[in-house]
Coordinates of C-alpha atoms in Angstrom, one line a residue:
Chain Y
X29 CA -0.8 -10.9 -15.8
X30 CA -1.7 -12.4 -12.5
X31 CA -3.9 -14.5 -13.1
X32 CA -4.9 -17.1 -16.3
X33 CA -7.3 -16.0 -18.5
X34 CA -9.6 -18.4 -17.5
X35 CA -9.5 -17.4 -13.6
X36 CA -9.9 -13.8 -15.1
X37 CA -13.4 -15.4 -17.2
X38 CA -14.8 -17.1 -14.3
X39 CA -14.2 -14.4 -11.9
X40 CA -15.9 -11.8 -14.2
X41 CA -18.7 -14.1 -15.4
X42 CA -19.2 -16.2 -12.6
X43 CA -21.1 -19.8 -13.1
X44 CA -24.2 -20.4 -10.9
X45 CA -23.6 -17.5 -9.0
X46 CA -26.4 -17.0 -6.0
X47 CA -27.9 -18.1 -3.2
X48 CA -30.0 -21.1 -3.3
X49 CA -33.1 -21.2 -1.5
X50 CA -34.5 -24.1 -1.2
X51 CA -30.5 -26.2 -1.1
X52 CA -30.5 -30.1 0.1
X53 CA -27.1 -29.2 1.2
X54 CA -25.2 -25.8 2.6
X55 CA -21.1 -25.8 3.0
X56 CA -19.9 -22.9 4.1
X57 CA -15.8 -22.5 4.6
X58 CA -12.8 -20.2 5.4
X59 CA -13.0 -17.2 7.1
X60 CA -13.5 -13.2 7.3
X61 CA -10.6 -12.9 9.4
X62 CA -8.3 -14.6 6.5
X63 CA -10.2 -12.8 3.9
X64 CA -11.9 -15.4 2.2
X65 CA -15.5 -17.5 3.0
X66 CA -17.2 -19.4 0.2
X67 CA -20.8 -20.9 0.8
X68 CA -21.7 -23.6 -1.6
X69 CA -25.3 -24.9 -2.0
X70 CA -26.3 -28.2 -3.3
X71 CA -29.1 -29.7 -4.7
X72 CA -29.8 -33.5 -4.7
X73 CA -31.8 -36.0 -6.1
X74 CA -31.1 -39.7 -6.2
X75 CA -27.5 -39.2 -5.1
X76 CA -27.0 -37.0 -8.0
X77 CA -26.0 -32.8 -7.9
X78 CA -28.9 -31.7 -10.0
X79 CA -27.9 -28.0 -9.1
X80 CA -25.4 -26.0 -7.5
X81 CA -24.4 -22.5 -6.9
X82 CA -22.1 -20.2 -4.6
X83 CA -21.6 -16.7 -2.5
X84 CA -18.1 -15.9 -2.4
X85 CA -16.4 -13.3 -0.1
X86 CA -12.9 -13.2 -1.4
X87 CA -10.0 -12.4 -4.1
X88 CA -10.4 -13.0 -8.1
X89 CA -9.1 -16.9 -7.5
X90 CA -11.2 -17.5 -4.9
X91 CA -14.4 -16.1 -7.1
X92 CA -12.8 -18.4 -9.9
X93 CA -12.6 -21.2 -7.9
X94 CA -16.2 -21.6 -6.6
X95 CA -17.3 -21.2 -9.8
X96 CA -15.1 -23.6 -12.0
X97 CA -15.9 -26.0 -8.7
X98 CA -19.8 -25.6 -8.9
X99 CA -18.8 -26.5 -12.9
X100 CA -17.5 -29.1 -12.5
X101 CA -19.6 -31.2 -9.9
X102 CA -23.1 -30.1 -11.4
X103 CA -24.9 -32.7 -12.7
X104 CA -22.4 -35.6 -11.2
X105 CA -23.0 -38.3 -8.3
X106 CA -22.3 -37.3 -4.7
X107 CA -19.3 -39.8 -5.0
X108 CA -17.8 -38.1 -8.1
X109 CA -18.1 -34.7 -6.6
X110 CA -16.3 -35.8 -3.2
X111 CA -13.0 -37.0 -5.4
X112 CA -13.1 -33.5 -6.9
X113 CA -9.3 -32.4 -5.6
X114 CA -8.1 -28.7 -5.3
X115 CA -5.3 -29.5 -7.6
X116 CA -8.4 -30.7 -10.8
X117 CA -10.1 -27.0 -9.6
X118 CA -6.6 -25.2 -10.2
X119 CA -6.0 -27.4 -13.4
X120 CA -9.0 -26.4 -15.1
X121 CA -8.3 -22.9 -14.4
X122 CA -4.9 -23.3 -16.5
X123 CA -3.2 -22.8 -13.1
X124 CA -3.3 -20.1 -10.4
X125 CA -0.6 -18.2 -8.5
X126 CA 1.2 -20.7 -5.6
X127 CA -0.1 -17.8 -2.9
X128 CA -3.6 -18.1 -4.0
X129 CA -3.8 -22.1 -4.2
X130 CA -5.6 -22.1 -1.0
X131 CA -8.4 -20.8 -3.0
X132 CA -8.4 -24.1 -4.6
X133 CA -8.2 -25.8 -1.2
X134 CA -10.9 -23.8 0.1
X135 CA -13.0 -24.8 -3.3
X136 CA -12.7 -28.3 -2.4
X137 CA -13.6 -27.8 0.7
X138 CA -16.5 -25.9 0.2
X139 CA -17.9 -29.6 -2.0
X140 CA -17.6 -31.3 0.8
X141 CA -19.1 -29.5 3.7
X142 CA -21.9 -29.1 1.4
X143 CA -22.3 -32.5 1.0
X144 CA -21.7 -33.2 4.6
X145 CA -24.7 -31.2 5.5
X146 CA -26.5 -32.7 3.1
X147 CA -26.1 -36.2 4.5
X148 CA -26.5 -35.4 7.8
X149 CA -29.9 -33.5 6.9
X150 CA -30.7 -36.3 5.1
X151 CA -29.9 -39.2 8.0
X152 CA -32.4 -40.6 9.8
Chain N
X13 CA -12.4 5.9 -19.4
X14 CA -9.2 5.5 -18.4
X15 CA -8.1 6.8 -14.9
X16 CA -5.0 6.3 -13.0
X17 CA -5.5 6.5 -9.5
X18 CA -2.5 4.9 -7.5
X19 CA 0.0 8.1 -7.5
X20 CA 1.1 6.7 -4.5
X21 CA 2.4 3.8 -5.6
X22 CA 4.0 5.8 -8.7
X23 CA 3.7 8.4 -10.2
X24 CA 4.2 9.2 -14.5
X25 CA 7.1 10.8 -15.4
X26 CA 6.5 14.5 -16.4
X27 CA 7.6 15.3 -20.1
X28 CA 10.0 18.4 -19.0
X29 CA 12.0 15.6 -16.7
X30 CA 12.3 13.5 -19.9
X31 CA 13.6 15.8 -21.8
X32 CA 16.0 16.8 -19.3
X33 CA 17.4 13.2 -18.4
X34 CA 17.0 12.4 -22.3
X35 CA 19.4 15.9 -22.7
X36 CA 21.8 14.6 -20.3
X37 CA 22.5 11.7 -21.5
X38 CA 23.0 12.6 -24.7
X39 CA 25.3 15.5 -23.7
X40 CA 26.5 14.5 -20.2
X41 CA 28.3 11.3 -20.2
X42 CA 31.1 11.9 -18.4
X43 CA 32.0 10.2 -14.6
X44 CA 32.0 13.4 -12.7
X45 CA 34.1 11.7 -10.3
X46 CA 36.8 12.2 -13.2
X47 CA 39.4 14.6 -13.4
X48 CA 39.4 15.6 -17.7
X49 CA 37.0 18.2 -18.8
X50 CA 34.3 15.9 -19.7
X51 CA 34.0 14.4 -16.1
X52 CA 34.2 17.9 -14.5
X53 CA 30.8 19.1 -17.0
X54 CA 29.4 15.8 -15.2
X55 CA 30.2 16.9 -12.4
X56 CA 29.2 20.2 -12.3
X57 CA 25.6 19.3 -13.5
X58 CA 25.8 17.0 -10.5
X59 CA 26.5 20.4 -8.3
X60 CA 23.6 22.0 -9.8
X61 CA 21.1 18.7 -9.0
X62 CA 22.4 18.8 -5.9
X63 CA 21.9 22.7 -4.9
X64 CA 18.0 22.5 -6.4
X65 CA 17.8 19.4 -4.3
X66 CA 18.8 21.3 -1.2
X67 CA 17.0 24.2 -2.2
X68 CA 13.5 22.1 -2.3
X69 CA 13.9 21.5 1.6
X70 CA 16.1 24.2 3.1
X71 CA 19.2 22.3 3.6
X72 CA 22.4 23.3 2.3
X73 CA 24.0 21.3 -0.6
X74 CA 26.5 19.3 1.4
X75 CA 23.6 18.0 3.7
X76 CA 22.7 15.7 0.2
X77 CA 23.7 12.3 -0.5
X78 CA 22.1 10.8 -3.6
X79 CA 20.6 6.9 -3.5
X80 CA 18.9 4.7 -5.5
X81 CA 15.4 5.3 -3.9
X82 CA 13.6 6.1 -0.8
X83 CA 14.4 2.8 0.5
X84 CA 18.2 2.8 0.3
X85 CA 17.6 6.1 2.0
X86 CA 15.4 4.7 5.0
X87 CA 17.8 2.0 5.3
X88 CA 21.0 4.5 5.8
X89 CA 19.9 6.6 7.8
X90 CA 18.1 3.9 10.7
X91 CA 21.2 2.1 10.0
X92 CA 23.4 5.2 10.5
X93 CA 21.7 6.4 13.6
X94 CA 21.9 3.3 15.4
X95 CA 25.3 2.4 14.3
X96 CA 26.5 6.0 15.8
X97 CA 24.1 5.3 19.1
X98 CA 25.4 2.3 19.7
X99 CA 28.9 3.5 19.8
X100 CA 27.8 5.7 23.0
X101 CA 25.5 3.0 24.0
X102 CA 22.6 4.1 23.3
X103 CA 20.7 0.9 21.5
X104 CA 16.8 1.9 21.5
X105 CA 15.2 3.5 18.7
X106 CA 11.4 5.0 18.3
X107 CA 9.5 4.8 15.8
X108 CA 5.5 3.8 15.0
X109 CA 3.6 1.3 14.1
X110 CA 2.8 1.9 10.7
X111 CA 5.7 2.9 8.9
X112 CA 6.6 1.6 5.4
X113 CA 8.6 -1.6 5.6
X114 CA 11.7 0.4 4.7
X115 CA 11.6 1.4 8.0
X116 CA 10.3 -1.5 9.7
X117 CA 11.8 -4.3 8.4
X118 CA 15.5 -2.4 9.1
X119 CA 14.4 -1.9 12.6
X120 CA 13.3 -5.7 12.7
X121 CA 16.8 -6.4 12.1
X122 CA 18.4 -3.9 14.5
X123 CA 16.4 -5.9 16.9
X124 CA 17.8 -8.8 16.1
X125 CA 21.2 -7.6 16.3
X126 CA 20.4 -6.2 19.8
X127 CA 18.6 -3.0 19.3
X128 CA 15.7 -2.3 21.8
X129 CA 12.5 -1.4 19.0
X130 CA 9.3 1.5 20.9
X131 CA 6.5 1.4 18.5
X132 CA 4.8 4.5 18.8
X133 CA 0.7 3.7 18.4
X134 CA -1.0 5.9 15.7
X135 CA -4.4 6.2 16.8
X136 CA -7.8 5.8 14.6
X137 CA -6.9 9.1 12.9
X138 CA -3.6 7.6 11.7
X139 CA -1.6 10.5 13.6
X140 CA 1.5 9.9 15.8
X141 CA 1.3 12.4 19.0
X142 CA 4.4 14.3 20.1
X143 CA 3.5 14.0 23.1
X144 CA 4.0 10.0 23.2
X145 CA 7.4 10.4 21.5
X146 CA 8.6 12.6 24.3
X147 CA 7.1 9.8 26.7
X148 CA 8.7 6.7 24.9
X149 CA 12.6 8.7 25.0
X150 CA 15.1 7.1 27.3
X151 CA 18.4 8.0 28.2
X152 CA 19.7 5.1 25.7
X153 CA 17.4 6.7 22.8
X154 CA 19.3 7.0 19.4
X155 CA 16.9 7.7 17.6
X156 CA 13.3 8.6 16.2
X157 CA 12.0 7.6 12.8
X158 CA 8.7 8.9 11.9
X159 CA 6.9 9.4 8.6
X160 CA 6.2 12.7 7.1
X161 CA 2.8 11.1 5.6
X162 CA 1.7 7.7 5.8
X163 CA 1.9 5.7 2.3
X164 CA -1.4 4.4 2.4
X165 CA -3.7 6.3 4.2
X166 CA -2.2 9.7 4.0
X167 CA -2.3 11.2 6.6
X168 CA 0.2 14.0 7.8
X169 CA 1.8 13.9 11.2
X170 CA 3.2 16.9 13.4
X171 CA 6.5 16.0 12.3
X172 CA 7.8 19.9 13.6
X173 CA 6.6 19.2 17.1
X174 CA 8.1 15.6 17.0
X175 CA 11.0 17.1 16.0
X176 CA 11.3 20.1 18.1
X177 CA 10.9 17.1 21.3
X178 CA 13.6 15.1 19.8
X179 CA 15.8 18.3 19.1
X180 CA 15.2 19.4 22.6
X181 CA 16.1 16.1 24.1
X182 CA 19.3 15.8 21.9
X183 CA 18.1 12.5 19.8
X184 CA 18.6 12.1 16.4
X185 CA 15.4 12.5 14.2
X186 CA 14.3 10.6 10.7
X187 CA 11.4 11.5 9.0
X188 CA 10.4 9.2 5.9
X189 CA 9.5 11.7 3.6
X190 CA 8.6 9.5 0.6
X191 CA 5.1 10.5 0.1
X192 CA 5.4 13.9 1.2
X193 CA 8.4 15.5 -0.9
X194 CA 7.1 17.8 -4.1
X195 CA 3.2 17.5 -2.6
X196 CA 3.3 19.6 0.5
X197 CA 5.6 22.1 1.8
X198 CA 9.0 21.0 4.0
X199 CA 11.8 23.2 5.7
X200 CA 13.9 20.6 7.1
X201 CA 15.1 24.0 9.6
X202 CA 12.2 25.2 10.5
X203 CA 10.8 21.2 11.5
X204 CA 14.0 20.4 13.3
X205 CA 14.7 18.0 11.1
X206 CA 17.9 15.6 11.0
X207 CA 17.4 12.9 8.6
X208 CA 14.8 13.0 5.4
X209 CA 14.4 10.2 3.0
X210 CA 12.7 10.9 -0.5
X211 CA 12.5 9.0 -3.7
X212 CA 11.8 11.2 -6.9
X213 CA 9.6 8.6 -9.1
X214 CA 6.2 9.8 -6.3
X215 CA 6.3 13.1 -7.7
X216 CA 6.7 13.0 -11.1
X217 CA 10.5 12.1 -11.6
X218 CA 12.0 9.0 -12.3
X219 CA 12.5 5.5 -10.7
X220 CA 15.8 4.1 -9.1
X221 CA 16.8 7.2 -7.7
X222 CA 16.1 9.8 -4.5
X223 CA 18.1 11.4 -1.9
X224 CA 18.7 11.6 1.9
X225 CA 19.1 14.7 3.9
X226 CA 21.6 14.8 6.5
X227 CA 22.1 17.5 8.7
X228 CA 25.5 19.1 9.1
X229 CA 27.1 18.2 12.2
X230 CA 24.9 14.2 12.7
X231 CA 27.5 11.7 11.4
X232 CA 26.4 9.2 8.6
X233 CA 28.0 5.7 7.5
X234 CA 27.9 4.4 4.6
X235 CA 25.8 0.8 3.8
X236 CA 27.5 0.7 0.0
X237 CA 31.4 0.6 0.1
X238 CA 33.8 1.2 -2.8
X239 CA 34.2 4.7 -3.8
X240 CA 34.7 8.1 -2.7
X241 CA 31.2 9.6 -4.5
X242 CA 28.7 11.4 -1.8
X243 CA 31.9 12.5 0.2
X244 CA 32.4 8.7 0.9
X245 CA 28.9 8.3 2.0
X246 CA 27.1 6.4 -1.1
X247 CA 30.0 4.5 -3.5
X248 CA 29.1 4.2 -6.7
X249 CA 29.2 6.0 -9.6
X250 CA 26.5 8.5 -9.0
X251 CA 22.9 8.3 -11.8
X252 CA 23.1 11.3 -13.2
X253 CA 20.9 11.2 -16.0
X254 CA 18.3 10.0 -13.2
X255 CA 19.6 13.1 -10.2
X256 CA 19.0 15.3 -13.0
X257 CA 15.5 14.4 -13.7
X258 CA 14.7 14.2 -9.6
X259 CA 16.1 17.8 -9.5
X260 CA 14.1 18.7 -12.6
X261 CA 10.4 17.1 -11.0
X262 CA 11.6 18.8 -7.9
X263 CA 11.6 22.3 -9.6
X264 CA 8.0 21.9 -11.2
X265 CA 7.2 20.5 -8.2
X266 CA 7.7 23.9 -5.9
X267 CA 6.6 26.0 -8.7
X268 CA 3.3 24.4 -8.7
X269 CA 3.6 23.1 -4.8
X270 CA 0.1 25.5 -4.3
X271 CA -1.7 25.5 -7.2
X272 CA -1.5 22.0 -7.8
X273 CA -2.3 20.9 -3.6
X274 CA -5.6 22.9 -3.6
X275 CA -6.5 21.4 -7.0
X276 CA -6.0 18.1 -5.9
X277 CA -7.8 19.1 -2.6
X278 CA -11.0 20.0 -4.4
X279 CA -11.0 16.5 -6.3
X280 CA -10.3 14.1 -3.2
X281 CA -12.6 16.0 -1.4
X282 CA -15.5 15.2 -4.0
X283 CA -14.3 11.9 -3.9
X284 CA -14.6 11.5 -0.1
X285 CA -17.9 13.0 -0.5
X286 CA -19.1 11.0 -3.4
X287 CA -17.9 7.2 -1.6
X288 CA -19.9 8.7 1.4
X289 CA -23.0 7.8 0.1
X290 CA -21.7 4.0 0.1
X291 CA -23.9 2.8 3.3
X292 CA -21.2 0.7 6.1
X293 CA -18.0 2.4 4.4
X294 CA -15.8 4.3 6.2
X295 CA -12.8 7.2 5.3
X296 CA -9.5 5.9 6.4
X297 CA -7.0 8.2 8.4
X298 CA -7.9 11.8 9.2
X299 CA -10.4 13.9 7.4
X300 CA -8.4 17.1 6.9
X301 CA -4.7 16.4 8.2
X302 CA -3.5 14.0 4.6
X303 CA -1.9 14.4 1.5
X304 CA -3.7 16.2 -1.1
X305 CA -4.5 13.6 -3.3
X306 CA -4.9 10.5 -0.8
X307 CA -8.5 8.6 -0.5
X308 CA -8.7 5.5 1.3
X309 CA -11.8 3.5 1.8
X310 CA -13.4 0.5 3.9
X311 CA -15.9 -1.2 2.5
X312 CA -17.5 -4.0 4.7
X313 CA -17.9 -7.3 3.2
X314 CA -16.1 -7.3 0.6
X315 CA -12.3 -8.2 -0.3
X316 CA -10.2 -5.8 -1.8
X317 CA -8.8 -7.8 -4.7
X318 CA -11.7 -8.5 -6.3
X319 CA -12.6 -4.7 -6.2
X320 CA -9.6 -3.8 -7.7
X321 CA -10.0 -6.2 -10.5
X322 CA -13.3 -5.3 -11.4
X323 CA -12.2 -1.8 -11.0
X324 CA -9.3 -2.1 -13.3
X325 CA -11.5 -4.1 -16.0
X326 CA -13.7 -0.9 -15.7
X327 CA -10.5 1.2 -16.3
X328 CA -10.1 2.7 -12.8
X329 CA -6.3 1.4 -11.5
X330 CA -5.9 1.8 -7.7
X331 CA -5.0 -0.2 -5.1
X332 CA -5.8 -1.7 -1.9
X333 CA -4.7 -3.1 1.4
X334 CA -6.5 -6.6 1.4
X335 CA -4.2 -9.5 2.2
X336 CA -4.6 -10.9 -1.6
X337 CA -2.9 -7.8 -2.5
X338 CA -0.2 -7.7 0.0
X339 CA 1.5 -11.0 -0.5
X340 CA 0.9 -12.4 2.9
X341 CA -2.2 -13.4 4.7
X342 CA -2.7 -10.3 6.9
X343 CA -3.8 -7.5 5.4
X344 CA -2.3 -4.1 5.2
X345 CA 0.0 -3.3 8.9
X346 CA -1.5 0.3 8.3
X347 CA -5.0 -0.3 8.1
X348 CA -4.1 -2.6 11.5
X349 CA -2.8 0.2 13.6
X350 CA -5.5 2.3 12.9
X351 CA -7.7 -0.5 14.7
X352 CA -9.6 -1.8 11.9
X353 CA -10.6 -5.5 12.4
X354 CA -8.9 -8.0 10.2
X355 CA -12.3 -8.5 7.8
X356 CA -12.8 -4.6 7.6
X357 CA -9.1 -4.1 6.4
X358 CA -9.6 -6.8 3.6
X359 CA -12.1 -4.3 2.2
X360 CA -9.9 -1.5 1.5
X361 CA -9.4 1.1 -1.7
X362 CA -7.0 3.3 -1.9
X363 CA -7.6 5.9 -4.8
X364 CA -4.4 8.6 -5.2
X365 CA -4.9 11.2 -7.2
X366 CA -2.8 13.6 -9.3
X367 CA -3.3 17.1 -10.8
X368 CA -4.1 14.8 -14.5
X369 CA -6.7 13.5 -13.0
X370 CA -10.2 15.6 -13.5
X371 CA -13.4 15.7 -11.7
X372 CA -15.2 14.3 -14.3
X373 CA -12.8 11.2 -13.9
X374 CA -14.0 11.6 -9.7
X375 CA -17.6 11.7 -10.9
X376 CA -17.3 8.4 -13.0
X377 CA -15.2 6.9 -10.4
X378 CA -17.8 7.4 -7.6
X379 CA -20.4 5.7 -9.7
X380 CA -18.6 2.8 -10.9
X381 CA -17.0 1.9 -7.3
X382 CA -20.5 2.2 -5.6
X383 CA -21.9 0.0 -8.5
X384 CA -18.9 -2.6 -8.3
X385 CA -18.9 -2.8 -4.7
X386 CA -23.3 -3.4 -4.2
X387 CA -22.1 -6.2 -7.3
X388 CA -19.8 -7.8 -4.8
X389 CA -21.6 -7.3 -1.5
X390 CA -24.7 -9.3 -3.2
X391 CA -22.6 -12.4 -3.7
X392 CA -20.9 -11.8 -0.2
X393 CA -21.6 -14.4 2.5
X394 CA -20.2 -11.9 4.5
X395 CA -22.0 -9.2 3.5
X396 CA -25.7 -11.6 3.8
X397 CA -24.7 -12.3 7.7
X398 CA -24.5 -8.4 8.2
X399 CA -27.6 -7.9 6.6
X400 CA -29.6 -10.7 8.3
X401 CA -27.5 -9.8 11.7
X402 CA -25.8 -13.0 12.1
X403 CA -22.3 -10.5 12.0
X404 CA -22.3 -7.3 13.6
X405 CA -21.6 -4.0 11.4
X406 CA -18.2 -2.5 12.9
X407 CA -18.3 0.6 10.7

């Protein structure tokens, strides 16, 4: 089997899957070219990630990795979700393949931006 | 519902070759390379593999040498052909852009060892035009390499006309018959044909083993030394248990050669049909010129993994040219030199049927693959820029 059985769980049942309408914060990363873009929303109130969810374009890890990402940051301060590493994402998803830990990367990435756009939405 | 779909990759053994291979190696054990009387009935069933061989694309048995796949074979004969070129000093070889990387990869490394590489282009409809192979010969030519049908998408090319060019001009011609041999008709006479590489577990035979036609008269050299088998061509005490069974898929193969192309026809063309209806998805390669069984699909923004994934949790096993898929970050070379854009190629399926499969299997297939692929276009960032215009369609 390629992939763990929890990548192959959270790539066919998918945590806080969907757009977000009305999102504090928007990160959007990769690319089409490469094959993979993840969009991450964020909601915030008081420094806190009351909600979160994701569109993925990509492989089965990349799928998994948004959603074990938007897992584990919902419901944490902004400062706890900006030390989320790729490597924790990967971790919690009993490991993925070495090619596809860029999905990891991206994950992480993905947190951030979000967050990014959120503070400078939110900067007067 | 259980449906295999990815005959090209490989294909299931047919019980008749089992029970052939599982006959000779319970009764054929000898070496036939030795000289006592249980060698010799090695030896002669060899013979007998070797003439049915032959017989399945109009050469004579001596043109034969036996290998352990279609990529041995590839490797030989490129090798071969340049080896002999060089020796008159001829150092360019032909071939196109989206050959299996049997072919490519050995001609990357000709190149490197001073061989001028022409990579012929293969147009949107995936076919390679004669008349651009006569254009791309020089005096220094040594040889042209092109595929009989191309592995992922297909399609058939005018390998007779290529042929009769390269005949006509006096250089040596390859074709990489891999996905063609035991699915569609081949007379390596009548298509002026010099080399032919085949590999027995694509139609129905068994892995580790296939063959390479060599006309009389074009010089081979050998890549494996250390034995006299193949008339000194291939050392190594030959597979018989596996010839056999090639020999034996190769038989049902031209009994059925007809019967079974215009069945598999009817199904890919109801499958073409059926994924049709998928709105910004596009049929790969050439409509009508491609292998009877052989649909491949775009499918904009979406990623071919994921597709196959769901696919296979919803029993449907195919494949596709995505870069997830591939091992490396570009997607498929193929689905590249037919001019797709990066992000269109990551989308791909290809669904390769056999004469198992049924329509009922095409009619469940169509449904699930347009419900799995509207499933992954709605969580597609990709897919929501097309929609809202923010990315332009391209197919």
């Amino acid at each position: 089997m390629l992939y763990s059985e929890k990548v192959m769980d959270h790539f066919q049942n998918p945590r806080n899957l969907g757009k977000m309408e009305d999102a504090d914060g928007i990160g959007e990363v990769g690319n089409a070219k490469c094959g993979d873009i993840m969009k991450m929303y964020i909601k915030v109130e008081n420094d806190i990630i009351t909600d979160v969810s994701f569109n993925t374009f990509g492989c089965g890890s990349a799928i998994a990795s948004s959603s074990m990402a938007t897992e584990m940051i919902k419901g944490k301060p902004i400062s706890e979700a900006l030390e989320l590493t790729n490597k924790a994402v990967a971790e919690a998803l009993d490991g993925l393949p070495a090619h596809k830990m860029h999905c990891s990367v991206l994950a992480e990435e993905a947190v951030r931006t979000a967050v990014k756009d959120y503070y400078e939405k939110n900067t007067l | 519902m259980q449906i295999y779909a990815d005959n090209a990759a490989t294909t299931k053994i047919a019980k008749p070759v089992i029970d052939a291979m599982a006959a000779c190696m319970e009764e054929v054990y000898g070496n036939p390379s030795s000289l006592h009387s249980e060698g010799q009935r090695a030896a002669e069933v060899l013979a007998g593999a070797r003439e049915i061989t032959a017989r399945s694309l109009g050469a004579e048995p001596k043109e034969i040498i036996f290998t352990s796949g279609g990529s041995e074979a590839d490797n030989q004969a490129i090798r071969s052909a340049a080896l002999w070129g060089k020796k008159q000093g001829k150092i360019h070889l032909i071939s196109t852009a989206f050959e299996h990387h049997a072919v490519l990869h050995t001609l990357e490394q000709l190149e490197r060892e001073g061989f001028t590489v022409t990579l012929l282009p293969v147009y949107e409809d995936g076919i390679v035009r004669a008349e651009d192979v006569r254009r791309a010969l020089r005096e220094d030519t040594a040889l042209v390499s092109v595929m009989f049908a191309n592995n992922e998408i297909g399609t058939l090319q005018p390998i007779k006309e290529i042929g009769a060019v390269c005949r006509e001009a006096g250089v040596i011609f390859h074709t990489d018959a891999v996905q063609a041999a035991g699915h569609v008709k081949i007379d390596v006479r009548e298509m002026n044909i010099d080399m032919l590489s085949l590999s027995a577990h694509k139609f129905y035979g068994p892995k580790g083993v296939g063959a390479l036609y060599v006309r009389k008269g074009i010089p081979l050299f050998s890549l494996i030394e250390g034995g006299a088998q193949e008339r000194g061509k291939r050392a190594g005490t030959e597979n018989v248990p596996g010839i056999v069974g090639m020999a034996k898929a190769l038989s049902l193969a031209a009994e059925k050669l007809e019967e079974n192309g215009a069945y598999e026809v009817k199904l890919r063309d109801a499958l073409i049909e059926g994924l049709s209806g998928i709105s910004h998805a596009r049929l790969n390669g050439d409509r009508e010129r491609r292998l009877p069984g052989n649909v491949n699909f775009c499918f904009e923004g979406i990623e071919g993994e994921s597709l196959l994934l769901l696919l296979d949790a919803k029993g449907i096993e195919a494949s596709s040219g995505s870069a997830c898929t591939s091992g490396s970050l570009d997607p498929s070379h193929v689905l590249l030199a037919i001019g797709l854009p990066h992000e269109v190629a990551h989308g791909s399926l290809r669904l390769t049927l056999s004469p198992e499969n049924t329509m009922e299997e095409v009619e469940y297939m169509v449904k699930e693959i347009t419900g799995v692929v509207e499933y992954l276009r709605g969580m597609s960032p990709v897919w929501e820029d097309l929609e809202k215009g923010a990315r332009k369609h391209v197919i």
